[in-house]
Amino acid sequence: MKKVLLIDDEERMLELLALYLKPYHYDCRKALGPKEGLQYIEEERFDIVLLDIMMPDMDGWSVCREIRQHSDVPIIMVTAREQKVDIVKGLKLGADDYITKPFNEEELVARMNALLRRAKPGNHVEMDGLLWDRDRFELSYKNQYIKLTPKEFSLIGLLMQNPGRVYSRNQLIDLVWGMYSETEGRTVDSHVRNMREKIREVGFPIDDYFHTVWGVGYKWIRK
Amino acid sequence: MKKVLLIDDEERMLELLALYLKPYHYDCRKALGPKEGLQYIEEERFDIVLLDIMMPDMDGWSVCREIRQHSDVPIIMVTAREQKVDIVKGLKLGADDYITKPFNEEELVARMNALLRRAKPGNHVEMDGLLWDRDRFELSYKNQYIKLTPKEFSLIGLLMQNPGRVYSRNQLIDLVWGMYSETEGRTVDSHVRNMREKIREVGFPIDDYFHTVWGVGYKWIRK
DNA sequence: AAATTAATTTGAAATATTTTAAAAACTGCA
DNA sequence: TGCAGTTTTTAAAATATTTCAAATTAATTT
């Protein structure tokens, strides 16, 4: 499901946008005002951002520039009415498109899809702020990067991608190490320990998610 | 220089568009009508297409659909006036943006650039003062030129254009050396070493950007 | 509660990967 | 052909990861 960040300083507009997008099964996060918006950007990964450019304490262009410091995420500016100069300014600052209020639902969704179509599809899973990204070979929590070894990285990736499923040590060895590996089951434990420790350090409640199934193996549980 | 294909059935409009774009150094190809346009698409590679949707013998949407059969090239539709329904239809058929006549030069160029920015091959990238320029075959930092060999140059270009993404040695060999190369993975290391050394010499903090991902490969990180 | 079984922790040895450095092979061109 | 710059290969030194076994801790069974 695509994650959308809505940034506006009017509660009502946020609700309206979310309502529009609801039937299309986007996962909407509402940010009331630029500060909150930028904070979310720092903490999470989004597929697209809808940004209102008429906000009192910080104008949309500054927000646009700020976002571009951190991320390449597609940005659609939302403007009150057509103002050619502003549009050009926004596009130059790194926005990808704009749409004017009042807009119709269909056009909004069509524009979002046109942008999402161009975005490179990534291979990732996210759980309560913990992001596993195969393309980047990175695990991160709220923009803190957790340095993992290759085995640790594959291990957690497999588990996160199959929440609820138990894997025995031998299954994990087959899947992560590769079939016909001579490695012993106990070795998995060491990697699990090291991995848990590293993730605990950045403040993610790993023990709520990564469970030991006594006598069987390990599983990742979806909260 | 970016290649632009203009498709319209009015000679006058083609001239006008070309005139608008002239100061921005685009390489414009004019196609009078949809047939000619589709023929060019088959014969040449373009960076972007400007497509008028009001043409008599074949409507713009059919052209749009046809183009998408052959190519992923970014398409901007040009419409006579705002017609919401039509816009949505075009976007759904694979167009990326639209602009209404009469339009202003600045907005047209801004929209083209926004699309070209997302399109894959960039001719230059800049990161914290380090400039990679394909047209000049030059890498420079604060006006100091760093002399690179062709392999080194492609290598850093690929990485800088895809910040965050890890590339394995084999992927790099496929992408830089070309598929089916017999070259060994370790060879990449040598080029990496030499390149790092040359860039370090001019004072750019290359080690903050160009990272080794242990057990996997290399990546460029955006700071 | 004691006995049993399994998981975790620990640290050191074994392996694997990357870096460094230098030599060998190759390429385009005068 | 021979040169100068480039690319590739190779081997060693430096780093980082993985493994494994012993000691400890925790959970389960009797």
Short mmCIF file of C-alpha atoms in Angstrom, two decimals, chain A residues 68-75 82 84-85 87-88 91-98 100 102-104 106-108 110-111 114-115 117-121 134-138 148-150, chain B residues 68 72-75 82 84-85 87-88 91-92 94-98 100 102 104 106-107 110-111 114-115 117-120 161-167 213-216 219 221-223:
data_model
loop_
_atom_site.label_atom_id
_atom_site.label_comp_id
_atom_site.label_asym_id
_atom_site.label_seq_id
_atom_site.Cartn_x
_atom_site.Cartn_y
_atom_site.Cartn_z
CA ARG A 68 14.47 17.94 -0.86
CA GLN A 69 17.41 18.09 1.52
CA HIS A 70 16.37 14.76 2.94
CA SER A 71 14.60 12.93 0.22
CA ASP A 72 13.69 12.45 -3.41
CA VAL A 73 10.05 11.72 -2.66
CA PRO A 74 7.59 12.97 -5.32
CA ILE A 75 5.88 16.18 -4.21
CA GLU A 82 -3.82 29.38 -10.19
CA LYS A 84 1.56 30.98 -12.56
CA VAL A 85 4.61 32.53 -10.95
CA ILE A 87 3.85 27.28 -9.74
CA VAL A 88 7.05 27.88 -11.63
CA LEU A 91 8.64 23.38 -9.77
CA LYS A 92 12.08 24.93 -9.75
CA LEU A 93 12.49 24.13 -6.06
CA GLY A 94 11.95 20.47 -6.75
CA ALA A 95 8.19 19.92 -6.65
CA ASP A 96 6.93 17.58 -9.33
CA ASP A 97 3.40 18.79 -9.95
CA TYR A 98 0.74 21.05 -8.57
CA THR A 100 -5.38 23.85 -7.58
CA PRO A 102 -10.91 23.16 -5.48
CA PHE A 103 -9.86 20.02 -7.33
CA ASN A 104 -11.75 16.95 -8.25
CA GLU A 106 -10.34 11.92 -10.12
CA GLU A 107 -7.77 14.42 -11.25
CA LEU A 108 -5.94 14.29 -7.93
CA ALA A 110 -4.70 10.54 -11.74
CA ARG A 111 -1.86 12.97 -11.03
CA ALA A 114 1.21 9.46 -12.97
CA LEU A 115 3.97 10.40 -10.53
CA ARG A 117 4.30 5.28 -12.03
CA ARG A 118 7.65 6.99 -12.63
CA ALA A 119 8.95 6.34 -9.13
CA LYS A 120 11.35 3.45 -8.99
CA PRO A 121 9.74 0.55 -7.21
CA ARG A 134 16.84 -4.32 0.36
CA ASP A 135 17.88 -1.91 -2.39
CA ARG A 136 19.75 0.24 0.06
CA PHE A 137 20.83 -2.66 2.21
CA GLU A 138 19.72 -0.64 5.18
CA LEU A 148 23.91 -4.86 10.22
CA THR A 149 26.10 -7.61 8.88
CA PRO A 150 24.89 -9.45 5.77
CA ARG B 68 3.32 3.95 -24.75
CA ASP B 72 8.47 5.12 -21.68
CA VAL B 73 9.36 8.62 -22.80
CA PRO B 74 7.83 11.38 -20.64
CA ILE B 75 4.77 12.92 -22.34
CA GLU B 82 -9.01 23.18 -19.35
CA LYS B 84 -10.92 18.13 -16.49
CA VAL B 85 -12.29 14.91 -17.85
CA ILE B 87 -6.90 15.52 -18.49
CA VAL B 88 -7.74 12.55 -16.32
CA LEU B 91 -3.05 10.78 -17.40
CA LYS B 92 -4.63 7.35 -17.19
CA GLY B 94 0.15 7.16 -19.59
CA ALA B 95 0.76 10.87 -20.10
CA ASP B 96 2.77 12.50 -17.34
CA ASP B 97 1.49 16.05 -17.33
CA TYR B 98 -0.55 18.49 -19.32
CA THR B 100 -3.20 24.40 -21.43
CA PRO B 102 -2.25 29.62 -24.10
CA ASN B 104 3.58 30.87 -20.67
CA GLU B 106 8.35 29.76 -18.04
CA GLU B 107 5.74 27.31 -16.92
CA ALA B 110 9.53 24.38 -15.59
CA ARG B 111 7.18 21.46 -16.21
CA ALA B 114 10.43 18.68 -13.51
CA LEU B 115 9.76 15.66 -15.69
CA ARG B 117 14.67 15.55 -13.59
CA ARG B 118 12.88 12.29 -12.79
CA ALA B 119 13.83 10.68 -16.08
CA LYS B 120 16.69 8.27 -15.78
CA GLN B 161 22.97 9.36 -9.91
CA ASN B 162 21.48 6.70 -7.69
CA PRO B 163 22.25 7.79 -4.18
CA GLY B 164 21.39 5.34 -1.46
CA ARG B 165 21.28 2.32 -3.69
CA VAL B 166 23.80 -0.48 -3.17
CA TYR B 167 25.45 -2.00 -6.20
CA VAL B 213 28.90 -2.02 2.12
CA TRP B 214 30.65 -5.00 3.61
CA GLY B 215 29.73 -8.27 1.97
CA VAL B 216 27.61 -6.53 -0.63
CA LYS B 219 26.95 2.85 -2.48
CA ILE B 221 25.04 8.26 0.17
CA ARG B 222 23.29 11.61 0.09
CA LYS B 223 24.34 13.63 3.12
#
